[in-house]
Short mmCIF file of C-alpha atoms and ligand atoms in Angstrom, two decimals:
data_model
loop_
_atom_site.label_atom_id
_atom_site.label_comp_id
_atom_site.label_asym_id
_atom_site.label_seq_id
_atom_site.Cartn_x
_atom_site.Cartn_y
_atom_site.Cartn_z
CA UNK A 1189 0.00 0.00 0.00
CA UNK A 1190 1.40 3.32 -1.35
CA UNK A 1191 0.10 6.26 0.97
CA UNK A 1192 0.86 9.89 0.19
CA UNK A 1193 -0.07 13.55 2.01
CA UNK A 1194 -2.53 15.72 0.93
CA UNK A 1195 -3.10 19.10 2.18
CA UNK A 1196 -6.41 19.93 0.13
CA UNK A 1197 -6.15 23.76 1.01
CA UNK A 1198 -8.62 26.69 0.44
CA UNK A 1199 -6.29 28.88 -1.59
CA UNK A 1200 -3.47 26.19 -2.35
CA UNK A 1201 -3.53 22.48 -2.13
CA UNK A 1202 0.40 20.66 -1.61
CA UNK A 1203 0.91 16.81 -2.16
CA UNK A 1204 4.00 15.13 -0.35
CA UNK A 1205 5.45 11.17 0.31
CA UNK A 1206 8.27 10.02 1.89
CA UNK A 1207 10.24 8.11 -0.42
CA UNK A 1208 12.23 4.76 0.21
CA UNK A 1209 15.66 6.59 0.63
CA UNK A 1210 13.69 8.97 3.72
CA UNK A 1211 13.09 12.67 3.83
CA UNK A 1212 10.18 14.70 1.49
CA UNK A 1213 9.19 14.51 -1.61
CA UNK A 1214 6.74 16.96 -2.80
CA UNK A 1215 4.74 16.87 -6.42
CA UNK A 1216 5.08 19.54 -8.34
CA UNK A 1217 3.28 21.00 -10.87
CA UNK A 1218 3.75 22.51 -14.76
CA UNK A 1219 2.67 26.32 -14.67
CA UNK A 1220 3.53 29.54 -17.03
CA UNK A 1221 6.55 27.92 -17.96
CA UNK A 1222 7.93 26.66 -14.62
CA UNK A 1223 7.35 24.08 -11.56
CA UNK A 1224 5.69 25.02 -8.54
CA UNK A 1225 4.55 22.98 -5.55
CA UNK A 1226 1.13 25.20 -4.42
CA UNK A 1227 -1.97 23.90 -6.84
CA UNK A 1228 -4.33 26.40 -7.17
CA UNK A 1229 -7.52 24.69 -5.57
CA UNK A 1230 -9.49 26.06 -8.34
CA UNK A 1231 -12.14 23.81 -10.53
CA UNK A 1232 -12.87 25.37 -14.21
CA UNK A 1233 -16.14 23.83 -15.74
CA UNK A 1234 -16.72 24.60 -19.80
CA UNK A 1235 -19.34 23.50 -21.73
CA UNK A 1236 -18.50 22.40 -25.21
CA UNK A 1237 -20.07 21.21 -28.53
CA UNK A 1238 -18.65 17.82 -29.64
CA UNK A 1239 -20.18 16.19 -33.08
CA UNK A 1240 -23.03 18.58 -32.37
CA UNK A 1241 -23.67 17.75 -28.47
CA UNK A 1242 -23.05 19.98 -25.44
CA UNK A 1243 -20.62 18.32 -23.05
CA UNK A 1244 -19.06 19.27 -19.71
CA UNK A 1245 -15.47 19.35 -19.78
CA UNK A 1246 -13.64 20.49 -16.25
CA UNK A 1247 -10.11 21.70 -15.84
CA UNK A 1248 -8.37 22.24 -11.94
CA UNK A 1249 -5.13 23.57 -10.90
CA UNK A 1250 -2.54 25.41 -13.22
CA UNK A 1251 -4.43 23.65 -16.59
CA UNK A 1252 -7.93 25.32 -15.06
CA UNK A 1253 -6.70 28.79 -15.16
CA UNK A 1254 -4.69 28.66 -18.22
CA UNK A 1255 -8.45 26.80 -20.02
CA UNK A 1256 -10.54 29.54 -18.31
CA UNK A 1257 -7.50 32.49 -19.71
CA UNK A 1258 -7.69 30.90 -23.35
CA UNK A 1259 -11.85 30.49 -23.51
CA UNK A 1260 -13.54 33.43 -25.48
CA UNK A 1261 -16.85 32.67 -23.82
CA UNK A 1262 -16.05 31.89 -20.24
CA UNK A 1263 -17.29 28.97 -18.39
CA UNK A 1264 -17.08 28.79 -14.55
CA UNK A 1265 -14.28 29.21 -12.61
CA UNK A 1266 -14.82 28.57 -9.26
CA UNK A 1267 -12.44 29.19 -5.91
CA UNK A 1268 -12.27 28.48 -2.25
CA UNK A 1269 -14.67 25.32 -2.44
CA UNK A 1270 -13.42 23.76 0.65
CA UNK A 1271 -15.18 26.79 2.30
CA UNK A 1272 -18.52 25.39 1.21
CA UNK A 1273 -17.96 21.94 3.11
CA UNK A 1274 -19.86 23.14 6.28
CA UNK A 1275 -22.62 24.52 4.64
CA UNK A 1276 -25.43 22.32 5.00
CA UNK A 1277 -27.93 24.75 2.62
CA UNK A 1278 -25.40 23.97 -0.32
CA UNK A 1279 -25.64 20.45 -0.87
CA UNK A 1280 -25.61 20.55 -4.75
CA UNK A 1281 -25.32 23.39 -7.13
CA UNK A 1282 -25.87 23.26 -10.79
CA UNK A 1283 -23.69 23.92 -13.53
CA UNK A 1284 -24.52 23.91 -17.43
CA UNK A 1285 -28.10 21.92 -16.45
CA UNK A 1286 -26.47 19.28 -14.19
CA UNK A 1287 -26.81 19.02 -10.93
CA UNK A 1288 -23.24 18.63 -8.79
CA UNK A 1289 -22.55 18.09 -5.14
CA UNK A 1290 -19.66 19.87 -3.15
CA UNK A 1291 -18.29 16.42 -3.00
CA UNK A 1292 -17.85 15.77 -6.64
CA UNK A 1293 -16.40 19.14 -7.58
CA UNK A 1294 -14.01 18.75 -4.79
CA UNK A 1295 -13.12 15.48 -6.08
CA UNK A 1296 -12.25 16.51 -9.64
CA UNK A 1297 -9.26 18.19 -7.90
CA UNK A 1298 -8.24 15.51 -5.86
CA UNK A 1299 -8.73 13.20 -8.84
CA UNK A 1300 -5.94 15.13 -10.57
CA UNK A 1301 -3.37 15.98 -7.81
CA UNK A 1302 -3.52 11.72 -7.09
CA UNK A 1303 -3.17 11.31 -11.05
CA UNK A 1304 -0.33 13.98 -10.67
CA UNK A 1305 1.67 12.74 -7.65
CA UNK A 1306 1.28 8.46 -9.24
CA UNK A 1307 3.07 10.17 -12.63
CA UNK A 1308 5.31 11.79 -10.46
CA UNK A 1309 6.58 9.38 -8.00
CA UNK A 1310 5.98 6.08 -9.97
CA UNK A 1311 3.67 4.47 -7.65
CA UNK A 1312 0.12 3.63 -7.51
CA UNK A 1313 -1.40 5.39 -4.76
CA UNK A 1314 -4.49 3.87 -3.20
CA UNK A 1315 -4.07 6.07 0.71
CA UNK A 1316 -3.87 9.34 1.92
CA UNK A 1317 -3.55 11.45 5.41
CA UNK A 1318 -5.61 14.43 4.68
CA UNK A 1319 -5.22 17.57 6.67
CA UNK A 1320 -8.29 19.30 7.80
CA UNK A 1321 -8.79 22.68 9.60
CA UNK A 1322 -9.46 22.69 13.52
CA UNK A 1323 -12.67 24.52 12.48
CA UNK A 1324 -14.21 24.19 9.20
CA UNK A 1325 -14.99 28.09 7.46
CA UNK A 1326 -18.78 28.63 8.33
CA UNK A 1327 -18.64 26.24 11.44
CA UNK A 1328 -20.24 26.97 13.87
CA UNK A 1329 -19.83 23.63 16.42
CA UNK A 1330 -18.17 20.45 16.51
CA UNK A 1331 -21.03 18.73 14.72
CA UNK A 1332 -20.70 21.32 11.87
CA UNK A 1333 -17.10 20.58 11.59
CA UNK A 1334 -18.07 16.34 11.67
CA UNK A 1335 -20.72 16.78 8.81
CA UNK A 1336 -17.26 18.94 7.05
CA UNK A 1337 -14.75 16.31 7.68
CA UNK A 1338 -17.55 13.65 6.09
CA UNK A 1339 -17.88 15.15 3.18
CA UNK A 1340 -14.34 15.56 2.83
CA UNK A 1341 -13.73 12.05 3.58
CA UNK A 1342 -16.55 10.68 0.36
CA UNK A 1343 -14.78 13.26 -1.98
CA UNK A 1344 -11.65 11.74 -1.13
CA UNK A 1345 -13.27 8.50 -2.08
CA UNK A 1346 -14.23 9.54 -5.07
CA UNK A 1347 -11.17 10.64 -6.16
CA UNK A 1348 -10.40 6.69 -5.79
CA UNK A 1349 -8.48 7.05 -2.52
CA UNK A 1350 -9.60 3.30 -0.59
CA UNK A 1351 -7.95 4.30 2.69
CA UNK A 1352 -6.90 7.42 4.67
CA UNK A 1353 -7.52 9.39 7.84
CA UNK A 1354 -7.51 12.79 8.59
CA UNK A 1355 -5.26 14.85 10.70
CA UNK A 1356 -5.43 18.72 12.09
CA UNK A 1357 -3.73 20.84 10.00
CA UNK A 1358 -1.69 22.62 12.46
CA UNK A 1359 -0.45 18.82 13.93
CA UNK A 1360 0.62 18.11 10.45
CA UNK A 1361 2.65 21.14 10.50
CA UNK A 1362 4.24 20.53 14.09
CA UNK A 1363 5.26 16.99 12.48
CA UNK A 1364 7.07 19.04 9.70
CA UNK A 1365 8.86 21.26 12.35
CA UNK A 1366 9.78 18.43 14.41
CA UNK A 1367 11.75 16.72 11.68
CA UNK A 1368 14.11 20.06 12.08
CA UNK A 1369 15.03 19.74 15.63
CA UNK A 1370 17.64 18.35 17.41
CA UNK A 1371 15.92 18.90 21.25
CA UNK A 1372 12.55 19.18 22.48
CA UNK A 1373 10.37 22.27 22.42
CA UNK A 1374 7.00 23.25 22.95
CA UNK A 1375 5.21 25.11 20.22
CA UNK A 1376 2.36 26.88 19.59
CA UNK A 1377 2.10 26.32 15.38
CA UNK A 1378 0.45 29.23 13.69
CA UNK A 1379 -1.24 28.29 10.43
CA UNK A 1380 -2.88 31.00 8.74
CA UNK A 1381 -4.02 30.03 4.99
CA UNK A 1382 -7.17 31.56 2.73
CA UNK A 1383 -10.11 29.74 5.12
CA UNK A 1384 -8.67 28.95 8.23
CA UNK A 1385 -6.00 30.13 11.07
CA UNK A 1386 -5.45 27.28 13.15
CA UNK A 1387 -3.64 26.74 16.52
CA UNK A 1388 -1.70 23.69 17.84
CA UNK A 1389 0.05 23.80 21.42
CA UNK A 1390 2.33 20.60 21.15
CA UNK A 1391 5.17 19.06 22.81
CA UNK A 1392 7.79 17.98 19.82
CA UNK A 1393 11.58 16.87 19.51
CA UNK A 1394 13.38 13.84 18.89
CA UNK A 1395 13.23 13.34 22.97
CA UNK A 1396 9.30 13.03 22.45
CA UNK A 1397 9.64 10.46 19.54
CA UNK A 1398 12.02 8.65 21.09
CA UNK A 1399 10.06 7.59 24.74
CA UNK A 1400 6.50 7.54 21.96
CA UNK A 1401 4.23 10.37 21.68
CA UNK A 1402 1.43 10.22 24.06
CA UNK A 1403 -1.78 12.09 24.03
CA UNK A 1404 -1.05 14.77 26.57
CA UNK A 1405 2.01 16.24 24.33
CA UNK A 1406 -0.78 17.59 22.45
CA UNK A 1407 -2.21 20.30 24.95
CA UNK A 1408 -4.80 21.76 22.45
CA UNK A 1409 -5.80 22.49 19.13
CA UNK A 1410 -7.90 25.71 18.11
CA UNK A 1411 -9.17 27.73 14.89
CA UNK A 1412 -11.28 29.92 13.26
CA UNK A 1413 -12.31 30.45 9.85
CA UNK A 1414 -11.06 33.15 9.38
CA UNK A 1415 -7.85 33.99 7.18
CA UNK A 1416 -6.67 35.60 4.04
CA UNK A 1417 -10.16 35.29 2.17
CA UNK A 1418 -11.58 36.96 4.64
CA UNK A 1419 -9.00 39.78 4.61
CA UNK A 1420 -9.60 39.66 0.71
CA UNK A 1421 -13.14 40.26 1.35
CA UNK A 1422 -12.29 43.55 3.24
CA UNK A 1423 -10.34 44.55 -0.25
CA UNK A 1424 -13.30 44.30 -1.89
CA UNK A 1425 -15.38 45.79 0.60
CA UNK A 1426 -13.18 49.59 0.49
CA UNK A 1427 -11.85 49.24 -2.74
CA UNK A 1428 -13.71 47.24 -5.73
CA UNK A 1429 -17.39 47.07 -4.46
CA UNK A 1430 -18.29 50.74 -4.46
CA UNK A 1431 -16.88 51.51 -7.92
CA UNK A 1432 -19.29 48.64 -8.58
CA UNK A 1433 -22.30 50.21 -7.22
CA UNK A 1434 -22.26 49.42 -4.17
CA UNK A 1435 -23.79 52.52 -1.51
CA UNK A 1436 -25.33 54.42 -4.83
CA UNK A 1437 -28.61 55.02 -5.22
CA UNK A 1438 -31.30 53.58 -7.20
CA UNK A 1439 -35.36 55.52 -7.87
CA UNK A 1440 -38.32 52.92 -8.27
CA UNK A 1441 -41.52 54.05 -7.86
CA UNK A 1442 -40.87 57.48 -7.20
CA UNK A 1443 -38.43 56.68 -4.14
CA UNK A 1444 -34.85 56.51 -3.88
CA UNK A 1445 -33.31 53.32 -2.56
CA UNK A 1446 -29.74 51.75 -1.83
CA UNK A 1447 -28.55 49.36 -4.45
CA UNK A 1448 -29.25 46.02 -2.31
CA UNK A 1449 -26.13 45.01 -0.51
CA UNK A 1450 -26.74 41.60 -0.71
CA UNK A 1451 -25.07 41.45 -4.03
CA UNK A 1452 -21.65 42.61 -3.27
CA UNK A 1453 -21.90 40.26 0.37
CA UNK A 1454 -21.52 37.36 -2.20
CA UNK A 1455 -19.13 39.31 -4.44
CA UNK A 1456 -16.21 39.53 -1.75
CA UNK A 1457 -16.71 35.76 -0.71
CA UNK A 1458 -14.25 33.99 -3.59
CA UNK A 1459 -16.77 30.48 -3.27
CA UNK A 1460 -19.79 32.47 -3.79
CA UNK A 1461 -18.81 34.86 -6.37
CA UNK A 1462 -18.66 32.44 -9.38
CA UNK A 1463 -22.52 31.79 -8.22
CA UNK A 1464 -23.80 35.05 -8.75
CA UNK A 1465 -24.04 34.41 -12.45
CA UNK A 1466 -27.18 32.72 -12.46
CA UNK A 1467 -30.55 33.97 -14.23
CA UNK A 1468 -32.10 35.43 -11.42
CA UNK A 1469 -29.31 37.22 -9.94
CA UNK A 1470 -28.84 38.59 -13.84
CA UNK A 1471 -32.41 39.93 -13.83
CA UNK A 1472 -32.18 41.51 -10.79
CA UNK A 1473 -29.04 42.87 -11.89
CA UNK A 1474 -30.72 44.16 -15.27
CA UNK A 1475 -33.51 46.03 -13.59
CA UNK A 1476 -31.29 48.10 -11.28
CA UNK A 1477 -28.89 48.99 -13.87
CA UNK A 1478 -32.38 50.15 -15.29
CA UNK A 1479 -33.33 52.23 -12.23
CA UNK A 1480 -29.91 53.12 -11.18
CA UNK A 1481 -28.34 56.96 -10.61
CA UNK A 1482 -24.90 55.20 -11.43
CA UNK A 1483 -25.97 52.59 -14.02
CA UNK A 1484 -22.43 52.89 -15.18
CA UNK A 1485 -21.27 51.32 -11.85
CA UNK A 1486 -23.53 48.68 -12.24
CA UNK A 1487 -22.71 47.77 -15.94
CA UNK A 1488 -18.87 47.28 -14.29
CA UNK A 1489 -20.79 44.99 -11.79
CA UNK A 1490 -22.37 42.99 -14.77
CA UNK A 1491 -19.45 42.72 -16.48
CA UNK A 1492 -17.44 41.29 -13.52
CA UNK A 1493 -20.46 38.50 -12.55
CA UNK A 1494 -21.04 37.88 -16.63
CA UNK A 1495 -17.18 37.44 -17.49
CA UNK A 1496 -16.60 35.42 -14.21
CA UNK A 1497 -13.72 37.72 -13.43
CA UNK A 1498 -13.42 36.35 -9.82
CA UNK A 1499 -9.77 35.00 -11.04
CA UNK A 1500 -8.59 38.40 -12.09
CA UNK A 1501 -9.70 40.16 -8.87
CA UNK A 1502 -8.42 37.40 -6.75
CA UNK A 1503 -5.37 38.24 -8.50
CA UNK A 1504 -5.74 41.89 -8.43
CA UNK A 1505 -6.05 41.64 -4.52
CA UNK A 1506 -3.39 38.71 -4.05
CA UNK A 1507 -0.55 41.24 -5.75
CA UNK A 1508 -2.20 44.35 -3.37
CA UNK A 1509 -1.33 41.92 -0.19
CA UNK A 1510 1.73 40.53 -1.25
CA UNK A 1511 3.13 44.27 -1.66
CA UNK A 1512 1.53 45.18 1.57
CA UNK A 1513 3.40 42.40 3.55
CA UNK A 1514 6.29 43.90 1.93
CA UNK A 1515 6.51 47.82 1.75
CA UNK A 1516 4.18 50.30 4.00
CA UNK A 1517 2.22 51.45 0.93
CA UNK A 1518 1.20 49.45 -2.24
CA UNK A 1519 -0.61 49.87 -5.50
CA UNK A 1520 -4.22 47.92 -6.36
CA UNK A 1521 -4.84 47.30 -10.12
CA UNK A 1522 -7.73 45.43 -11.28
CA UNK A 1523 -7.83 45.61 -15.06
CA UNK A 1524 -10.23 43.54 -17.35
CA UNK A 1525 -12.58 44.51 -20.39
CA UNK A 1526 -13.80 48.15 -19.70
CA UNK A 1527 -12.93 47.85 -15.77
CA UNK A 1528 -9.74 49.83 -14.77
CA UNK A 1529 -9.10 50.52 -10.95
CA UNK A 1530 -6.41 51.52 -9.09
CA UNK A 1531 -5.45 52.71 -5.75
CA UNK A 1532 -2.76 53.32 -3.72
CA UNK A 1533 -3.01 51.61 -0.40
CA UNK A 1534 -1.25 51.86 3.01
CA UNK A 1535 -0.64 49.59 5.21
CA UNK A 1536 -2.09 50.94 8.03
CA UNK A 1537 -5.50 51.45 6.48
CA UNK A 1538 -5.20 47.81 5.20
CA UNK A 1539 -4.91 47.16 9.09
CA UNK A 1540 -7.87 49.20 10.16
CA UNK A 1541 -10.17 47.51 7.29
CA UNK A 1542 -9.21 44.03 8.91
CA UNK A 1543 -9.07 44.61 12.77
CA UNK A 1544 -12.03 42.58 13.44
CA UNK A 1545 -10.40 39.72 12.26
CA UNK A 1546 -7.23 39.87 13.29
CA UNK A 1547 -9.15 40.41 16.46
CA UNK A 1548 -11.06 36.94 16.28
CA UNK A 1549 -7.30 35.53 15.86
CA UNK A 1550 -5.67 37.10 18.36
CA UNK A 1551 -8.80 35.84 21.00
CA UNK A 1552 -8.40 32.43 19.59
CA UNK A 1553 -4.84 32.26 20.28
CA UNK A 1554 -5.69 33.92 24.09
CA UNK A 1555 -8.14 31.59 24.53
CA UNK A 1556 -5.83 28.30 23.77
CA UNK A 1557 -3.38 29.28 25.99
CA UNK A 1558 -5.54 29.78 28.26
CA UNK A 1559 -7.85 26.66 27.51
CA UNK A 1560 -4.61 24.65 28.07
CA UNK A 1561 -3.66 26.69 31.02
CA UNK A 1562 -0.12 27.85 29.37
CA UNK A 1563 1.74 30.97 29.85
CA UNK A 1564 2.79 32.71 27.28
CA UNK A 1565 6.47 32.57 28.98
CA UNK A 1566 6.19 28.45 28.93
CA UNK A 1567 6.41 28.48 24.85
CA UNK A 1568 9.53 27.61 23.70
CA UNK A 1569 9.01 28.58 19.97
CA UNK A 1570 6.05 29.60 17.90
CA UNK A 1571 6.49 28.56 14.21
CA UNK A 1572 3.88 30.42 12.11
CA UNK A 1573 3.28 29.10 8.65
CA UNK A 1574 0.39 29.27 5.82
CA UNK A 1575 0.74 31.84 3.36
CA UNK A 1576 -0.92 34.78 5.43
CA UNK A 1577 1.30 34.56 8.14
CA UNK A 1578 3.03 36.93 5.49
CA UNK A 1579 0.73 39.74 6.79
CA UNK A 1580 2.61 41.47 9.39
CA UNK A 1581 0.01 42.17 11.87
CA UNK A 1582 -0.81 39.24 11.56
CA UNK A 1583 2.92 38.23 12.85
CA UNK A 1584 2.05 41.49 15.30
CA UNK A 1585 0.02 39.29 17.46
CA UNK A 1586 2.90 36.74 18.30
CA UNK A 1587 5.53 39.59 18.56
CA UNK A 1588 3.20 41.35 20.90
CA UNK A 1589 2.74 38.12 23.31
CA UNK A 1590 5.67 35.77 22.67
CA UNK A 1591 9.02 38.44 21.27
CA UNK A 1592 10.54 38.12 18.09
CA UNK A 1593 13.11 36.18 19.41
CA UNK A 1594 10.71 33.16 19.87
CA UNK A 1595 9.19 33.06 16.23
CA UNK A 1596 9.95 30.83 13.75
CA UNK A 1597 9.15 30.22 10.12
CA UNK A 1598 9.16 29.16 6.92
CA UNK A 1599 8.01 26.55 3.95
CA UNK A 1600 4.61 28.74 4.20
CA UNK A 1601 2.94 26.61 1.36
CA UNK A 1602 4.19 22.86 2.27
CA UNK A 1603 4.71 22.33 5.82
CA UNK A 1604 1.11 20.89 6.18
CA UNK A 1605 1.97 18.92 2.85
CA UNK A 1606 5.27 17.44 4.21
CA UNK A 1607 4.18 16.69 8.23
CA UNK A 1608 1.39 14.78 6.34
CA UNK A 1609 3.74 12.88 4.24
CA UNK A 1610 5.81 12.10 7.55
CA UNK A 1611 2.01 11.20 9.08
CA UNK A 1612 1.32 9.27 5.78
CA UNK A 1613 4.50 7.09 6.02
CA UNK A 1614 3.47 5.76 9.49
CA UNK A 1615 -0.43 4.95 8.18
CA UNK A 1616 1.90 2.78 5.71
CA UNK A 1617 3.53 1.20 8.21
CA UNK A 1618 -0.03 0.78 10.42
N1 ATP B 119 2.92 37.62 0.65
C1 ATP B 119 1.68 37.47 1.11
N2 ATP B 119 1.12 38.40 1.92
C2 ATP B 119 -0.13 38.27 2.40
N3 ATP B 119 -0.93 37.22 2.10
C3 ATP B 119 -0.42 36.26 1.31
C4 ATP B 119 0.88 36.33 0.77
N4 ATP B 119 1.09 35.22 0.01
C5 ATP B 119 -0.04 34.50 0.07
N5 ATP B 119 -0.96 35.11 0.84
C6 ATP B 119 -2.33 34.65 1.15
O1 ATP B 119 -2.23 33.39 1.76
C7 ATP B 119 -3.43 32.65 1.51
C8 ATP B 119 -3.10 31.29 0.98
O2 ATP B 119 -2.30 30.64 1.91
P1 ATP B 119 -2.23 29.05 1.93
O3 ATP B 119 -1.87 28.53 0.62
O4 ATP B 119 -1.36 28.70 3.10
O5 ATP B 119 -3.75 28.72 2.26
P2 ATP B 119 -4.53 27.33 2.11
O6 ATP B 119 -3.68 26.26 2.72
O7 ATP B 119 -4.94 27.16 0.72
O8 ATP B 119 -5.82 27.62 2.99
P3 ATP B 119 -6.41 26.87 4.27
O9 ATP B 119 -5.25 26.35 5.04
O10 ATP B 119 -7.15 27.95 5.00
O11 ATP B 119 -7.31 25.82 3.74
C9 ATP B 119 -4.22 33.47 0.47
O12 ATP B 119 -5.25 34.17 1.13
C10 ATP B 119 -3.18 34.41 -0.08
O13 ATP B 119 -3.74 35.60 -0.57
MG1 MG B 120 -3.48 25.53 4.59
#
């Protein structure tokens, strides 16, 4: 039995084995010319005549974006699934007529990171140690996050995986820091990623593999779904939405009204965006463009839901956060068809626009610690990992508490991956 690592993520998914000779192997995948090891968790559905019949035909990954790029008339392109696993209202959705379930479309990118990582490494692969997030986005109790993990577990099935089990993200990446020490520590892992931050207070070293690892080195797990998609909705919230309409005006019936907010709600969630383009939404759409003060604004809004642009903004607002991580002030540019915005952006009124959740962050780190009856002065080392620990106040809220001395870093986009190969090698071995 051949069992590999998968860290299906939100933003990024990562695939990782141990091979025979020991240490990590990740796949890697063609894109723009080069390798990379983060897959864009992104499914891209087309329909297309063949000998006169519509078909489906769906694309994930690096190959989805460059399909959805090259197609004139643009299909679906739709992010962030794994935030629809705890929704219990979205069971199916339909696409092109036919009716799918969160399960299958998740599959279709499992399907092709397994095809991916048996080309790659030569084996047939038939398990997997999945990572999952302490809490699931949308959850709201444990048995939100069990119905989650369920359906993550049947589309892992589908995507022809007979065996597996499922560890906590944050664990996974405590198994990856681990392999890097030479004495025992313990850490508080920091994962922050596009759905999820999630907490792990853990004993580790080779001290603690040596004697076996017993329960009680884990001293408590916590999350929240909240992380960079939620900070990208913020983006959209100050910058994008109200060129798009949203807070002008619209007159029906001889009164003047707000352009319904519910619309742009949807447009800064990445997994609901895509959905907007359905007839009802359009109609709506069409008759407030119709009644609108600004119907130029909403035209841009059309545009945006009717060209599925979700993968240019999500772009547009990646770049604005990568620069902001870097430099104090950075520029936004979101530039498709007749839409051209651009803003200059400083950090500190990035910061303002996401306080309330780096709030809910900073109280679920407090409230571990706490929970586990830890002092902040007890923690050897925090590691802090995931690709939005790159936001500096988000690394604020550790400097703050545990120094700068204390943190840690690093692999951002594959420690999950690679303590899940380490977690995967043992299942083997089971
Ligand atoms: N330099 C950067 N500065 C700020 N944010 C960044 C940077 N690079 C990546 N991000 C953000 O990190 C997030 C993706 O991180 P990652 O790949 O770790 O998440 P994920 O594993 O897919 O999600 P999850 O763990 O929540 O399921 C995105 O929101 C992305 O915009
Ligand atoms: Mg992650």
């Amino acid at each position: 039995m051949a069992a590999i690592g998968i860290d299906f993520g939100t933003t990024n998914s990562a695939v990782a084995r141990v091979p025979s000779g020991g240490g990590v192997e990740l796949a890697t995948f063609p894109f723009e010319g080069a390798f990379t090891d983060a897959y864009r968790s992104l499914l891209y559905l087309e329909q297309i005549k063949e000998r006169g019949r519509n078909t489906v035909k769906s694309f994930t990954g690096p190959e989805g974006i460059e399909q959805y790029l090259a197609a004139e008339t643009k299909g679906r392109l739709i992010q962030s699934l794994k935030s629809f696993l705890s929704s219990r209202l979205l069971e199916s959705t339909e696409i092109f007529g036919k009716l799918y379930t969160v399960e299958e479309l998740i599959a279709r990118i499992l399907q092709d990171l397994r095809a991916r990582a048996e080309q790659q490494f030569g084996i047939r692969i038939d398990a997997v140690v999945a990572g999952r997030p302490v809490r699931f986005v949308g959850s709201a109790n444990d048995s939100d996050d069990d119905f989650a993990q369920n359906r993550l577990q049947q589309a892992f099935q589908l995507a022809g995986f007979e065996s597996g089990r499922f560890e906590m993200e944050p664990v996974a990446a405590a198994h990856y820091y681990e392999s890097t020490l030479d004495h025992d520590e313990l850490i508080l892992i920091g994962d922050f990623g596009g759905g999820t931050s999630d907490f792990s207070l853990i004993r580790v070293g080779p001290g603690v593999r040596k004697r076996g690892r017993k329960p009680e080195d884990l001293l408590g797990n916590a999350g929240v779904g909240v992380a960079g998609d939620a900070f990208d909705a913020k983006i959209i919230r100050h910058l994008v939405a109200p060129a798009l309409g949203l807070g002008s005006e619209m007159r029906s019936f001889g009164k003047t009204l707000p352009v319904p907010s519910w619309l742009y709600a949807k447009l800064e969630r990445w997994h609901y965006l895509s959905f907007l383009r359905a007839r009802d939404v359009m109609n709506t759409l069409r008759t407030i463009r119709a009644q609108a003060v600004e119907p130029d604004k909403i035209e841009a809004l059309i545009e945006v839901i009717e060209e599925d642009l979700g993968y240019q903004l999500h772009r547009a607002v990646q770049r604005l956060k990568a620069g902001l991580s870097a430099s104090a002030a950075a520029e936004f540019r979101f530039s498709s068809g007749s839409i051209d915005l651009r803003a200059t952006v400083e950090r500190q009124a990035f910061e303002l626009w996401i306080w309330e959740e780096l709030d809910k962050i900073a109280v679920c780190v407090d409230s571990l610690l706490l929970s586990a009856n830890v002092g902040a002065k007890d923690v050897d080392v925090v590691f802090l990992t995931g690709g939005s620990s790159f936001v500096p106040a988000v690394r604020a809220i550790f400097e703050s508490r545990f120094g700068r001395e204390r943190i840690r870093s690093g692999n951002e986009f594959t420690s999950v991956a690679r303590g899940l190969a380490l977690a995967a090698a043992k299942f083997e071995f089971d």
